[in-house]
Amino acid sequence: MPATTLDIRDVPPPERHPMIHEAFEGLASGETLRIVNDHEPKPLFYEFQAEVEDFDAENYAVERRDTDEFVADLPKA
């Protein structure tokens, strides 16, 4: 079960990534941040993979639940 879930669909786009990074930083090792987004968060995945040392890219998962609902789990190593 994720430690934190953020539904960012109503958050203005410029505020989303900083909010996600802040929530991820607050996690303990082994915890997961779940985000609910209105599009596939592929750019966020690449950003985390390149910039966030504690991001466990191998266990990242994303599920499309509807045309405007994507749920992604960002695990912290």
Coordinates of N, CA and C in Angstrom, one line a residue:
M1 N 0.8 -1.2 0.0 CA 0.0 0.0 0.0 C 0.9 1.2 0.0
P2 N 0.5 2.2 -0.8 CA 1.4 3.4 -0.9 C 1.4 4.2 0.4
A3 N 2.5 4.8 0.7 CA 2.6 5.7 1.9 C 1.8 6.9 1.8
T4 N 1.8 7.5 0.5 CA 1.1 8.7 0.2 C 0.5 8.7 -1.1
T5 N -0.7 9.2 -1.3 CA -1.4 9.3 -2.6 C -1.7 10.7 -2.8
L6 N -1.3 11.2 -4.0 CA -1.6 12.6 -4.5 C -2.4 12.5 -5.7
D7 N -3.6 13.1 -5.7 CA -4.4 13.3 -6.9 C -4.1 14.7 -7.4
I8 N -3.3 14.7 -8.5 CA -2.9 16.0 -9.0 C -3.7 16.5 -10.2
R9 N -4.8 15.8 -10.5 CA -5.5 16.2 -11.7 C -6.0 17.6 -11.7
D10 N -6.3 18.2 -10.5 CA -6.8 19.5 -10.4 C -5.7 20.5 -10.0
V11 N -4.5 20.1 -10.0 CA -3.4 21.0 -9.6 C -2.9 21.6 -10.9
P12 N -2.6 22.9 -11.0 CA -2.1 23.5 -12.2 C -0.8 22.9 -12.6
P13 N -0.6 22.6 -13.9 CA 0.6 21.9 -14.4 C 2.0 22.4 -13.8
P14 N 2.2 23.7 -13.7 CA 3.5 24.1 -13.2 C 3.8 23.8 -11.8
E15 N 2.7 23.4 -11.0 CA 2.9 23.1 -9.6 C 3.0 21.6 -9.4
R16 N 2.7 20.8 -10.4 CA 2.7 19.4 -10.2 C 4.0 18.7 -9.8
H17 N 5.0 18.9 -10.6 CA 6.3 18.2 -10.4 C 6.9 18.7 -9.1
P18 N 6.9 20.0 -8.7 CA 7.5 20.3 -7.4 C 6.7 19.7 -6.2
M19 N 5.4 19.6 -6.4 CA 4.6 18.9 -5.3 C 5.0 17.4 -5.2
I20 N 5.1 16.8 -6.3 CA 5.5 15.4 -6.4 C 6.9 15.1 -5.8
H21 N 7.8 16.0 -6.2 CA 9.2 15.8 -5.6 C 9.2 16.0 -4.1
E22 N 8.5 17.0 -3.6 CA 8.4 17.3 -2.2 C 7.8 16.1 -1.4
A23 N 6.7 15.5 -1.9 CA 6.1 14.4 -1.3 C 7.0 13.2 -1.3
F24 N 7.7 13.0 -2.4 CA 8.7 11.8 -2.5 C 9.8 12.0 -1.5
E25 N 10.3 13.2 -1.4 CA 11.4 13.4 -0.5 C 11.0 13.1 1.0
G26 N 9.7 13.2 1.3 CA 9.3 13.0 2.6 C 9.0 11.5 3.0
L27 N 9.2 10.6 2.0 CA 9.0 9.2 2.2 C 10.2 8.6 2.8
A28 N 10.0 7.5 3.6 CA 11.1 6.7 4.1 C 11.5 5.7 3.0
S29 N 12.7 5.2 3.1 CA 13.2 4.1 2.2 C 12.2 3.0 2.2
G30 N 11.8 2.5 1.1 CA 10.9 1.3 0.9 C 9.5 1.8 0.8
E31 N 9.1 3.0 1.0 CA 7.8 3.5 0.8 C 7.5 3.9 -0.6
T32 N 6.2 4.0 -1.0 CA 5.8 4.4 -2.3 C 4.9 5.6 -2.4
L33 N 5.2 6.4 -3.3 CA 4.3 7.6 -3.6 C 3.4 7.2 -4.8
R34 N 2.1 7.3 -4.6 CA 1.1 7.0 -5.7 C 0.6 8.3 -6.1
I35 N 0.6 8.6 -7.4 CA 0.0 9.8 -8.0 C -1.1 9.4 -8.9
V36 N -2.1 10.2 -8.9 CA -3.3 10.1 -9.8 C -3.2 11.3 -10.8
N37 N -3.1 11.0 -12.0 CA -2.8 12.1 -13.0 C -3.8 12.0 -14.2
D38 N -3.9 13.0 -14.9 CA -4.9 13.1 -16.1 C -4.2 12.6 -17.4
H39 N -2.9 12.3 -17.3 CA -2.2 11.8 -18.5 C -1.1 10.8 -18.0
E40 N -0.6 10.0 -18.9 CA 0.5 9.1 -18.5 C 1.7 9.9 -18.1
P41 N 2.2 9.7 -16.9 CA 3.3 10.5 -16.4 C 4.7 10.1 -16.9
K42 N 4.8 9.8 -18.2 CA 6.1 9.3 -18.7 C 7.2 10.4 -18.5
P43 N 7.0 11.7 -18.8 CA 8.1 12.6 -18.6 C 8.5 12.7 -17.1
L44 N 7.6 12.5 -16.2 CA 7.9 12.4 -14.8 C 8.8 11.2 -14.5
F45 N 8.5 10.1 -15.1 CA 9.3 8.9 -14.9 C 10.8 9.2 -15.3
Y46 N 10.9 9.8 -16.5 CA 12.3 10.0 -17.0 C 13.0 11.1 -16.1
E47 N 12.2 12.1 -15.7 CA 12.8 13.1 -14.8 C 13.3 12.4 -13.5
F48 N 12.5 11.6 -12.9 CA 12.9 10.9 -11.6 C 14.1 10.0 -11.9
Q49 N 14.0 9.2 -13.0 CA 15.1 8.3 -13.3 C 16.4 9.0 -13.5
A50 N 16.4 10.2 -14.0 CA 17.7 11.0 -14.3 C 18.1 11.8 -13.1
E51 N 17.2 12.2 -12.2 CA 17.5 13.2 -11.2 C 17.4 12.8 -9.8
V52 N 16.6 11.7 -9.5 CA 16.3 11.3 -8.1 C 17.0 10.0 -7.8
E53 N 18.1 10.1 -7.0 CA 18.9 9.0 -6.7 C 18.1 7.8 -6.0
D54 N 17.2 8.2 -5.1 CA 16.5 7.2 -4.4 C 15.3 6.6 -5.1
F55 N 15.0 7.0 -6.3 CA 13.9 6.5 -7.1 C 14.2 5.1 -7.6
D56 N 13.3 4.1 -7.3 CA 13.5 2.7 -7.7 C 12.7 2.5 -9.0
A57 N 13.4 2.8 -10.1 CA 12.8 2.8 -11.4 C 12.4 1.4 -11.8
E58 N 13.1 0.4 -11.3 CA 12.7 -1.0 -11.7 C 11.3 -1.4 -11.2
N59 N 10.9 -0.8 -10.1 CA 9.6 -1.2 -9.5 C 8.5 -0.1 -9.8
Y60 N 8.8 0.9 -10.6 CA 7.8 1.8 -11.0 C 6.7 1.1 -11.8
A61 N 5.4 1.6 -11.5 CA 4.3 1.0 -12.2 C 3.3 2.1 -12.5
V62 N 2.6 1.9 -13.7 CA 1.6 2.9 -14.0 C 0.4 2.1 -14.6
E63 N -0.8 2.5 -14.3 CA -2.0 1.8 -14.8 C -3.0 2.9 -15.3
R64 N -3.5 2.7 -16.5 CA -4.5 3.6 -17.0 C -5.9 3.0 -16.6
R65 N -6.6 3.9 -15.9 CA -7.9 3.4 -15.3 C -9.0 4.0 -16.2
D66 N -8.8 5.1 -16.8 CA -9.8 5.8 -17.7 C -9.1 6.6 -18.7
T67 N -9.8 7.3 -19.6 CA -9.1 8.1 -20.6 C -8.3 9.3 -19.9
D68 N -8.8 9.7 -18.7 CA -8.1 10.9 -18.1 C -7.7 10.5 -16.6
E69 N -7.4 9.2 -16.4 CA -7.0 8.8 -15.1 C -5.9 7.7 -15.2
F70 N -4.7 8.2 -14.8 CA -3.5 7.3 -14.7 C -3.1 7.2 -13.3
V71 N -2.8 6.0 -12.8 CA -2.3 5.9 -11.4 C -0.9 5.3 -11.5
A72 N 0.1 6.1 -11.0 CA 1.5 5.7 -11.0 C 2.0 5.5 -9.6
D73 N 2.8 4.5 -9.4 CA 3.5 4.2 -8.2 C 5.0 4.5 -8.3
L74 N 5.5 5.4 -7.5 CA 6.9 5.8 -7.5 C 7.5 5.3 -6.2
P75 N 8.2 4.1 -6.3 CA 8.8 3.6 -5.1 C 10.2 4.2 -4.7
K76 N 10.4 4.3 -3.4 CA 11.7 4.9 -3.0 C 12.6 3.8 -2.5
A77 N 13.8 3.7 -3.0 CA 14.7 2.7 -2.7 C 15.2 2.8 -1.2

